[in-house]
Amino acid sequence: MASNDDHKPFKSIFRKVAKWQDLWFYQKSETLYQMTYVFCERFLPQYGDRTVDQMVQAARSGKQNIVEGSEDGKTSTQMEIDLLNVARSSIGELRQDYEDYLKSRRLRQWKVGDERYQPMQDFTKAHNRLADYEPFFYKWSAEEIANVGLTMCFQIDTMMNKYLDKLEHTFVTEGGIKERMHAARTGYRTQQDARLAALEQSVPALQQQLAQAQVEAAEWKAKYEELKQRALNAYQQQQQEIERLKNKED
């Protein structure tokens, strides 16, 4: 029979990763993509200006590479790191586009000291989800959306850098899929070797118990044969006595 030890669960070779939907920088990147789409729709020419495609694609690339990186991270930490760096690059391109828009239109980039700067910082730090921003998409001016978008780009980059630092530490300490597969296989082989050694160690004791059982069985068999013979003799004697008595009566 198989021992319970043969069915012990092993540590999965797949790395546990955070759900991308729960990552704050993903939530911000999704909001940034939708806001950028509306910004381009409202304030940039729909035809003849490549900036529209560049900004929308950069925002989308940032969002999508976070999703793909998180999914691929289950099997490859290195792949997740690579894709998140692609996402960072895309967000960086979008940041430049928002800066260029403000500069080229001679609009103001809000900085420390501007009365609008701190309220914007407080709002964007406290809110990540699309539902928090969507009501303002058609209310804010081009300058307001560009400054909010620019600020969110910086915040996403900061969050992603911290997350990447954690991933790099995980990769260094735990390795990638090959290392986890090797560890799982080694663990399984070690468990099987330990089980085999335990079974082999128990063999002499079992052999001794078997030998003792055989001796006891032989003794019981001899006793059984003796008792059987006694019972048979008694039966035969009884039959002889019955027969004698019957003959005497006749």
PDB file of C-alpha atoms in Angstrom:
ATOM      1  CA  MET A   1       0.000   0.000   0.000  1.00  0.00           C
ATOM      2  CA  ALA A   2       1.140   3.513  -0.717  1.00  0.00           C
ATOM      3  CA  SER A   3       2.119   5.527   2.302  1.00  0.00           C
ATOM      4  CA  ASN A   4       0.624   8.919   3.019  1.00  0.00           C
ATOM      5  CA  ASP A   5       4.148  10.228   2.582  1.00  0.00           C
ATOM      6  CA  ASP A   6       3.838   9.445  -1.129  1.00  0.00           C
ATOM      7  CA  HIS A   7       1.070  12.018  -1.427  1.00  0.00           C
ATOM      8  CA  LYS A   8       2.535  14.958   0.459  1.00  0.00           C
ATOM      9  CA  PRO A   9       1.941  18.229  -1.402  1.00  0.00           C
ATOM     10  CA  PHE A  10       5.043  19.828  -2.844  1.00  0.00           C
ATOM     11  CA  LYS A  11       5.784  23.502  -3.058  1.00  0.00           C
ATOM     12  CA  SER A  12       4.508  24.716  -6.407  1.00  0.00           C
ATOM     13  CA  ILE A  13       7.108  25.540  -9.045  1.00  0.00           C
ATOM     14  CA  PHE A  14       4.902  28.462 -10.083  1.00  0.00           C
ATOM     15  CA  ARG A  15       5.588  31.699  -8.280  1.00  0.00           C
ATOM     16  CA  LYS A  16       2.707  33.371  -6.518  1.00  0.00           C
ATOM     17  CA  VAL A  17       2.178  36.800  -8.001  1.00  0.00           C
ATOM     18  CA  ALA A  18      -0.093  39.650  -7.061  1.00  0.00           C
ATOM     19  CA  LYS A  19      -3.238  39.974  -9.141  1.00  0.00           C
ATOM     20  CA  TRP A  20      -2.555  42.710 -11.645  1.00  0.00           C
ATOM     21  CA  GLN A  21      -6.037  44.135 -11.027  1.00  0.00           C
ATOM     22  CA  ASP A  22      -5.015  44.841  -7.426  1.00  0.00           C
ATOM     23  CA  LEU A  23      -1.737  46.585  -8.226  1.00  0.00           C
ATOM     24  CA  TRP A  24      -2.067  50.317  -7.645  1.00  0.00           C
ATOM     25  CA  PHE A  25       0.206  51.186 -10.523  1.00  0.00           C
ATOM     26  CA  TYR A  26      -1.938  49.061 -12.836  1.00  0.00           C
ATOM     27  CA  GLN A  27      -5.099  50.824 -11.657  1.00  0.00           C
ATOM     28  CA  LYS A  28      -3.443  54.175 -12.297  1.00  0.00           C
ATOM     29  CA  SER A  29      -2.177  53.045 -15.707  1.00  0.00           C
ATOM     30  CA  GLU A  30      -5.678  51.946 -16.734  1.00  0.00           C
ATOM     31  CA  THR A  31      -7.055  55.324 -15.658  1.00  0.00           C
ATOM     32  CA  LEU A  32      -4.211  57.090 -17.449  1.00  0.00           C
ATOM     33  CA  TYR A  33      -4.943  55.222 -20.672  1.00  0.00           C
ATOM     34  CA  GLN A  34      -8.640  56.134 -20.653  1.00  0.00           C
ATOM     35  CA  MET A  35      -7.873  59.740 -19.714  1.00  0.00           C
ATOM     36  CA  THR A  36      -5.247  59.994 -22.455  1.00  0.00           C
ATOM     37  CA  TYR A  37      -7.726  58.681 -25.024  1.00  0.00           C
ATOM     38  CA  VAL A  38     -10.234  61.403 -24.059  1.00  0.00           C
ATOM     39  CA  PHE A  39      -7.480  64.032 -23.953  1.00  0.00           C
ATOM     40  CA  CYS A  40      -6.417  63.215 -27.517  1.00  0.00           C
ATOM     41  CA  GLU A  41     -10.032  63.117 -28.649  1.00  0.00           C
ATOM     42  CA  ARG A  42     -10.767  66.539 -27.158  1.00  0.00           C
ATOM     43  CA  PHE A  43      -7.587  68.512 -27.674  1.00  0.00           C
ATOM     44  CA  LEU A  44      -5.608  67.036 -30.576  1.00  0.00           C
ATOM     45  CA  PRO A  45      -6.434  66.809 -34.297  1.00  0.00           C
ATOM     46  CA  GLN A  46      -8.013  63.489 -35.195  1.00  0.00           C
ATOM     47  CA  TYR A  47      -6.207  63.383 -38.531  1.00  0.00           C
ATOM     48  CA  GLY A  48      -2.710  64.304 -39.633  1.00  0.00           C
ATOM     49  CA  ASP A  49      -1.095  64.372 -36.187  1.00  0.00           C
ATOM     50  CA  ARG A  50       0.933  61.302 -35.227  1.00  0.00           C
ATOM     51  CA  THR A  51       1.001  62.498 -31.631  1.00  0.00           C
ATOM     52  CA  VAL A  52      -2.479  61.068 -31.109  1.00  0.00           C
ATOM     53  CA  ASP A  53      -1.436  57.543 -32.051  1.00  0.00           C
ATOM     54  CA  GLN A  54       1.825  57.860 -30.140  1.00  0.00           C
ATOM     55  CA  MET A  55       0.160  58.976 -26.908  1.00  0.00           C
ATOM     56  CA  VAL A  56      -2.693  56.459 -27.038  1.00  0.00           C
ATOM     57  CA  GLN A  57      -0.357  53.603 -27.933  1.00  0.00           C
ATOM     58  CA  ALA A  58       2.151  54.566 -25.228  1.00  0.00           C
ATOM     59  CA  ALA A  59      -0.621  54.667 -22.614  1.00  0.00           C
ATOM     60  CA  ARG A  60      -2.024  51.347 -23.820  1.00  0.00           C
ATOM     61  CA  SER A  61       1.421  49.730 -23.920  1.00  0.00           C
ATOM     62  CA  GLY A  62       2.025  50.768 -20.325  1.00  0.00           C
ATOM     63  CA  LYS A  63      -1.215  49.190 -19.176  1.00  0.00           C
ATOM     64  CA  GLN A  64      -0.979  46.009 -21.257  1.00  0.00           C
ATOM     65  CA  ASN A  65       2.629  45.208 -20.439  1.00  0.00           C
ATOM     66  CA  ILE A  66       1.793  45.338 -16.752  1.00  0.00           C
ATOM     67  CA  VAL A  67      -0.927  42.734 -17.355  1.00  0.00           C
ATOM     68  CA  GLU A  68       1.315  40.511 -19.496  1.00  0.00           C
ATOM     69  CA  GLY A  69       4.228  40.856 -17.101  1.00  0.00           C
ATOM     70  CA  SER A  70       2.103  39.837 -14.133  1.00  0.00           C
ATOM     71  CA  GLU A  71       0.739  36.796 -15.969  1.00  0.00           C
ATOM     72  CA  ASP A  72       4.168  35.710 -17.226  1.00  0.00           C
ATOM     73  CA  GLY A  73       5.573  36.242 -13.746  1.00  0.00           C
ATOM     74  CA  LYS A  74       3.954  32.994 -12.602  1.00  0.00           C
ATOM     75  CA  THR A  75       6.600  31.093 -14.533  1.00  0.00           C
ATOM     76  CA  SER A  76       9.337  33.651 -15.142  1.00  0.00           C
ATOM     77  CA  THR A  77      10.386  36.451 -12.816  1.00  0.00           C
ATOM     78  CA  GLN A  78      12.844  37.643 -15.449  1.00  0.00           C
ATOM     79  CA  MET A  79      10.071  37.923 -18.041  1.00  0.00           C
ATOM     80  CA  GLU A  80       7.943  39.915 -15.626  1.00  0.00           C
ATOM     81  CA  ILE A  81      10.832  42.272 -14.935  1.00  0.00           C
ATOM     82  CA  ASP A  82      11.458  42.722 -18.661  1.00  0.00           C
ATOM     83  CA  LEU A  83       7.813  43.455 -19.482  1.00  0.00           C
ATOM     84  CA  LEU A  84       7.409  45.851 -16.561  1.00  0.00           C
ATOM     85  CA  ASN A  85      10.454  47.733 -17.789  1.00  0.00           C
ATOM     86  CA  VAL A  86       8.792  47.960 -21.213  1.00  0.00           C
ATOM     87  CA  ALA A  87       5.719  49.365 -19.454  1.00  0.00           C
ATOM     88  CA  ARG A  88       7.909  51.915 -17.649  1.00  0.00           C
ATOM     89  CA  SER A  89       9.458  52.987 -20.935  1.00  0.00           C
ATOM     90  CA  SER A  90       6.014  53.458 -22.478  1.00  0.00           C
ATOM     91  CA  ILE A  91       4.833  55.530 -19.515  1.00  0.00           C
ATOM     92  CA  GLY A  92       8.039  57.546 -19.814  1.00  0.00           C
ATOM     93  CA  GLU A  93       7.253  58.305 -23.481  1.00  0.00           C
ATOM     94  CA  LEU A  94       3.751  59.395 -22.516  1.00  0.00           C
ATOM     95  CA  ARG A  95       5.185  61.680 -19.847  1.00  0.00           C
ATOM     96  CA  GLN A  96       7.349  63.374 -22.470  1.00  0.00           C
ATOM     97  CA  ASP A  97       4.311  63.822 -24.721  1.00  0.00           C
ATOM     98  CA  TYR A  98       2.350  65.547 -21.970  1.00  0.00           C
ATOM     99  CA  GLU A  99       5.344  67.782 -21.181  1.00  0.00           C
ATOM    100  CA  ASP A 100       5.753  68.632 -24.860  1.00  0.00           C
ATOM    101  CA  TYR A 101       2.067  69.474 -25.156  1.00  0.00           C
ATOM    102  CA  LEU A 102       2.263  71.937 -22.277  1.00  0.00           C
ATOM    103  CA  LYS A 103       5.451  73.523 -23.596  1.00  0.00           C
ATOM    104  CA  SER A 104       4.346  73.784 -27.216  1.00  0.00           C
ATOM    105  CA  ARG A 105       0.998  75.387 -26.238  1.00  0.00           C
ATOM    106  CA  ARG A 106       2.662  77.644 -23.670  1.00  0.00           C
ATOM    107  CA  LEU A 107       0.550  76.151 -20.939  1.00  0.00           C
ATOM    108  CA  ARG A 108       1.739  75.981 -17.379  1.00  0.00           C
ATOM    109  CA  GLN A 109       3.238  72.885 -15.795  1.00  0.00           C
ATOM    110  CA  TRP A 110       2.160  72.986 -12.179  1.00  0.00           C
ATOM    111  CA  LYS A 111       5.026  72.777  -9.723  1.00  0.00           C
ATOM    112  CA  VAL A 112       5.606  73.331  -6.011  1.00  0.00           C
ATOM    113  CA  GLY A 113       4.377  76.835  -5.182  1.00  0.00           C
ATOM    114  CA  ASP A 114       1.501  76.783  -7.629  1.00  0.00           C
ATOM    115  CA  GLU A 115      -1.796  76.831  -5.748  1.00  0.00           C
ATOM    116  CA  ARG A 116      -3.121  73.991  -7.898  1.00  0.00           C
ATOM    117  CA  TYR A 117      -0.114  71.721  -7.377  1.00  0.00           C
ATOM    118  CA  GLN A 118      -0.755  70.332  -3.888  1.00  0.00           C
ATOM    119  CA  PRO A 119      -4.507  69.647  -4.351  1.00  0.00           C
ATOM    120  CA  MET A 120      -3.626  67.752  -7.536  1.00  0.00           C
ATOM    121  CA  GLN A 121      -0.929  65.768  -5.703  1.00  0.00           C
ATOM    122  CA  ASP A 122      -3.289  64.919  -2.851  1.00  0.00           C
ATOM    123  CA  PHE A 123      -6.043  63.786  -5.204  1.00  0.00           C
ATOM    124  CA  THR A 124      -3.859  61.632  -7.449  1.00  0.00           C
ATOM    125  CA  LYS A 125      -2.045  60.019  -4.527  1.00  0.00           C
ATOM    126  CA  ALA A 126      -5.336  59.114  -2.861  1.00  0.00           C
ATOM    127  CA  HIS A 127      -7.123  57.838  -5.974  1.00  0.00           C
ATOM    128  CA  ASN A 128      -6.145  55.165  -8.490  1.00  0.00           C
ATOM    129  CA  ARG A 129      -9.299  53.805 -10.072  1.00  0.00           C
ATOM    130  CA  LEU A 130     -10.969  54.993 -13.247  1.00  0.00           C
ATOM    131  CA  ALA A 131     -14.275  55.693 -11.506  1.00  0.00           C
ATOM    132  CA  ASP A 132     -12.585  58.381  -9.398  1.00  0.00           C
ATOM    133  CA  TYR A 133     -11.344  60.318 -12.434  1.00  0.00           C
ATOM    134  CA  GLU A 134     -13.890  59.645 -15.147  1.00  0.00           C
ATOM    135  CA  PRO A 135     -16.390  62.319 -14.016  1.00  0.00           C
ATOM    136  CA  PHE A 136     -13.727  64.979 -14.731  1.00  0.00           C
ATOM    137  CA  PHE A 137     -12.632  63.830 -18.200  1.00  0.00           C
ATOM    138  CA  TYR A 138     -14.951  66.242 -20.003  1.00  0.00           C
ATOM    139  CA  LYS A 139     -14.756  68.968 -17.347  1.00  0.00           C
ATOM    140  CA  TRP A 140     -11.032  69.541 -16.981  1.00  0.00           C
ATOM    141  CA  SER A 141      -9.233  71.807 -19.400  1.00  0.00           C
ATOM    142  CA  ALA A 142      -6.306  70.635 -21.546  1.00  0.00           C
ATOM    143  CA  GLU A 143      -3.884  72.143 -19.026  1.00  0.00           C
ATOM    144  CA  GLU A 144      -5.595  70.358 -16.131  1.00  0.00           C
ATOM    145  CA  ILE A 145      -5.657  66.933 -17.803  1.00  0.00           C
ATOM    146  CA  ALA A 146      -2.072  67.293 -19.038  1.00  0.00           C
ATOM    147  CA  ASN A 147      -0.830  68.144 -15.535  1.00  0.00           C
ATOM    148  CA  VAL A 148      -2.818  65.336 -13.936  1.00  0.00           C
ATOM    149  CA  GLY A 149      -1.584  62.911 -16.608  1.00  0.00           C
ATOM    150  CA  LEU A 150       1.996  64.068 -16.148  1.00  0.00           C
ATOM    151  CA  THR A 151       1.753  63.634 -12.377  1.00  0.00           C
ATOM    152  CA  MET A 152       0.265  60.158 -12.725  1.00  0.00           C
ATOM    153  CA  CYS A 153       3.117  59.153 -15.035  1.00  0.00           C
ATOM    154  CA  PHE A 154       5.631  60.118 -12.316  1.00  0.00           C
ATOM    155  CA  GLN A 155       3.640  58.278  -9.637  1.00  0.00           C
ATOM    156  CA  ILE A 156       3.299  55.121 -11.718  1.00  0.00           C
ATOM    157  CA  ASP A 157       7.019  55.134 -12.423  1.00  0.00           C
ATOM    158  CA  THR A 158       7.840  55.495  -8.717  1.00  0.00           C
ATOM    159  CA  MET A 159       5.497  52.648  -7.767  1.00  0.00           C
ATOM    160  CA  MET A 160       6.850  50.388 -10.471  1.00  0.00           C
ATOM    161  CA  ASN A 161      10.446  51.033  -9.454  1.00  0.00           C
ATOM    162  CA  LYS A 162       9.666  49.898  -5.905  1.00  0.00           C
ATOM    163  CA  TYR A 163       7.866  46.830  -7.210  1.00  0.00           C
ATOM    164  CA  LEU A 164      10.760  45.998  -9.541  1.00  0.00           C
ATOM    165  CA  ASP A 165      13.194  46.212  -6.636  1.00  0.00           C
ATOM    166  CA  LYS A 166      11.127  43.556  -4.832  1.00  0.00           C
ATOM    167  CA  LEU A 167      11.025  41.377  -7.944  1.00  0.00           C
ATOM    168  CA  GLU A 168      14.778  41.598  -8.428  1.00  0.00           C
ATOM    169  CA  HIS A 169      15.297  40.597  -4.795  1.00  0.00           C
ATOM    170  CA  THR A 170      12.942  37.637  -5.296  1.00  0.00           C
ATOM    171  CA  PHE A 171      14.775  36.599  -8.429  1.00  0.00           C
ATOM    172  CA  VAL A 172      18.164  36.731  -6.690  1.00  0.00           C
ATOM    173  CA  THR A 173      17.009  34.824  -3.601  1.00  0.00           C
ATOM    174  CA  GLU A 174      14.590  32.323  -5.156  1.00  0.00           C
ATOM    175  CA  GLY A 175      15.776  32.042  -8.733  1.00  0.00           C
ATOM    176  CA  GLY A 176      13.644  31.480 -11.811  1.00  0.00           C
ATOM    177  CA  ILE A 177      11.497  28.630 -13.037  1.00  0.00           C
ATOM    178  CA  LYS A 178      14.507  26.350 -13.661  1.00  0.00           C
ATOM    179  CA  GLU A 179      15.732  26.766 -10.109  1.00  0.00           C
ATOM    180  CA  ARG A 180      12.240  26.153  -8.688  1.00  0.00           C
ATOM    181  CA  MET A 181      11.810  23.061 -10.886  1.00  0.00           C
ATOM    182  CA  HIS A 182      15.185  21.746  -9.720  1.00  0.00           C
ATOM    183  CA  ALA A 183      14.293  22.436  -6.091  1.00  0.00           C
ATOM    184  CA  ALA A 184      10.935  20.682  -6.475  1.00  0.00           C
ATOM    185  CA  ARG A 185      12.525  17.663  -8.148  1.00  0.00           C
ATOM    186  CA  THR A 186      15.316  17.525  -5.583  1.00  0.00           C
ATOM    187  CA  GLY A 187      12.769  17.764  -2.772  1.00  0.00           C
ATOM    188  CA  TYR A 188      10.740  14.928  -4.257  1.00  0.00           C
ATOM    189  CA  ARG A 189      13.807  12.740  -4.738  1.00  0.00           C
ATOM    190  CA  THR A 190      14.965  13.490  -1.182  1.00  0.00           C
ATOM    191  CA  GLN A 191      11.564  12.525   0.180  1.00  0.00           C
ATOM    192  CA  GLN A 192      11.553   9.280  -1.792  1.00  0.00           C
ATOM    193  CA  ASP A 193      15.099   8.439  -0.662  1.00  0.00           C
ATOM    194  CA  ALA A 194      14.123   9.063   2.945  1.00  0.00           C
ATOM    195  CA  ARG A 195      11.079   6.853   2.567  1.00  0.00           C
ATOM    196  CA  LEU A 196      13.161   4.078   0.977  1.00  0.00           C
ATOM    197  CA  ALA A 197      15.767   4.294   3.748  1.00  0.00           C
ATOM    198  CA  ALA A 198      13.037   4.061   6.403  1.00  0.00           C
ATOM    199  CA  LEU A 199      11.512   1.024   4.712  1.00  0.00           C
ATOM    200  CA  GLU A 200      14.890  -0.689   4.381  1.00  0.00           C
ATOM    201  CA  GLN A 201      15.655   0.048   8.020  1.00  0.00           C
ATOM    202  CA  SER A 202      12.400  -1.608   9.097  1.00  0.00           C
ATOM    203  CA  VAL A 203      13.096  -4.840   7.150  1.00  0.00           C
ATOM    204  CA  PRO A 204      15.220  -6.647   9.833  1.00  0.00           C
ATOM    205  CA  ALA A 205      12.589  -6.020  12.503  1.00  0.00           C
ATOM    206  CA  LEU A 206       9.856  -7.264  10.199  1.00  0.00           C
ATOM    207  CA  GLN A 207      11.908 -10.348   9.331  1.00  0.00           C
ATOM    208  CA  GLN A 208      12.380 -11.069  13.027  1.00  0.00           C
ATOM    209  CA  GLN A 209       8.644 -10.676  13.640  1.00  0.00           C
ATOM    210  CA  LEU A 210       7.915 -13.012  10.731  1.00  0.00           C
ATOM    211  CA  ALA A 211      10.333 -15.655  12.052  1.00  0.00           C
ATOM    212  CA  GLN A 212       8.758 -15.447  15.515  1.00  0.00           C
ATOM    213  CA  ALA A 213       5.310 -15.740  13.993  1.00  0.00           C
ATOM    214  CA  GLN A 214       6.399 -18.814  12.053  1.00  0.00           C
ATOM    215  CA  VAL A 215       7.759 -20.443  15.240  1.00  0.00           C
ATOM    216  CA  GLU A 216       4.536 -19.671  17.102  1.00  0.00           C
ATOM    217  CA  ALA A 217       2.489 -20.962  14.176  1.00  0.00           C
ATOM    218  CA  ALA A 218       4.479 -24.187  14.182  1.00  0.00           C
ATOM    219  CA  GLU A 219       3.903 -24.559  17.938  1.00  0.00           C
ATOM    220  CA  TRP A 220       0.181 -23.946  17.547  1.00  0.00           C
ATOM    221  CA  LYS A 221       0.074 -26.378  14.669  1.00  0.00           C
ATOM    222  CA  ALA A 222       1.725 -29.071  16.815  1.00  0.00           C
ATOM    223  CA  LYS A 223      -0.719 -28.364  19.643  1.00  0.00           C
ATOM    224  CA  TYR A 224      -3.585 -28.483  17.190  1.00  0.00           C
ATOM    225  CA  GLU A 225      -2.447 -31.848  15.851  1.00  0.00           C
ATOM    226  CA  GLU A 226      -2.093 -33.187  19.403  1.00  0.00           C
ATOM    227  CA  LEU A 227      -5.550 -31.965  20.389  1.00  0.00           C
ATOM    228  CA  LYS A 228      -6.975 -33.286  17.151  1.00  0.00           C
ATOM    229  CA  GLN A 229      -5.473 -36.733  17.822  1.00  0.00           C
ATOM    230  CA  ARG A 230      -6.769 -36.750  21.406  1.00  0.00           C
ATOM    231  CA  ALA A 231     -10.241 -35.846  20.246  1.00  0.00           C
ATOM    232  CA  LEU A 232     -10.116 -38.542  17.578  1.00  0.00           C
ATOM    233  CA  ASN A 233      -8.935 -41.169  20.086  1.00  0.00           C
ATOM    234  CA  ALA A 234     -11.661 -40.166  22.524  1.00  0.00           C
ATOM    235  CA  TYR A 235     -14.245 -40.396  19.815  1.00  0.00           C
ATOM    236  CA  GLN A 236     -13.042 -43.831  18.715  1.00  0.00           C
ATOM    237  CA  GLN A 237     -13.025 -45.060  22.320  1.00  0.00           C
ATOM    238  CA  GLN A 238     -16.546 -43.780  22.800  1.00  0.00           C
ATOM    239  CA  GLN A 239     -17.734 -45.547  19.663  1.00  0.00           C
ATOM    240  CA  GLN A 240     -16.084 -48.766  20.764  1.00  0.00           C
ATOM    241  CA  GLU A 241     -17.747 -48.509  24.161  1.00  0.00           C
ATOM    242  CA  ILE A 242     -21.125 -47.915  22.580  1.00  0.00           C
ATOM    243  CA  GLU A 243     -20.652 -50.895  20.302  1.00  0.00           C
ATOM    244  CA  ARG A 244     -19.565 -53.093  23.219  1.00  0.00           C
ATOM    245  CA  LEU A 245     -22.579 -52.157  25.253  1.00  0.00           C
ATOM    246  CA  LYS A 246     -24.915 -52.859  22.380  1.00  0.00           C
ATOM    247  CA  ASN A 247     -23.367 -56.299  21.886  1.00  0.00           C
ATOM    248  CA  LYS A 248     -23.684 -57.068  25.597  1.00  0.00           C
ATOM    249  CA  GLU A 249     -27.413 -56.318  25.556  1.00  0.00           C
ATOM    250  CA  ASP A 250     -27.906 -58.720  22.683  1.00  0.00           C
TER     251      ASP A 250
END
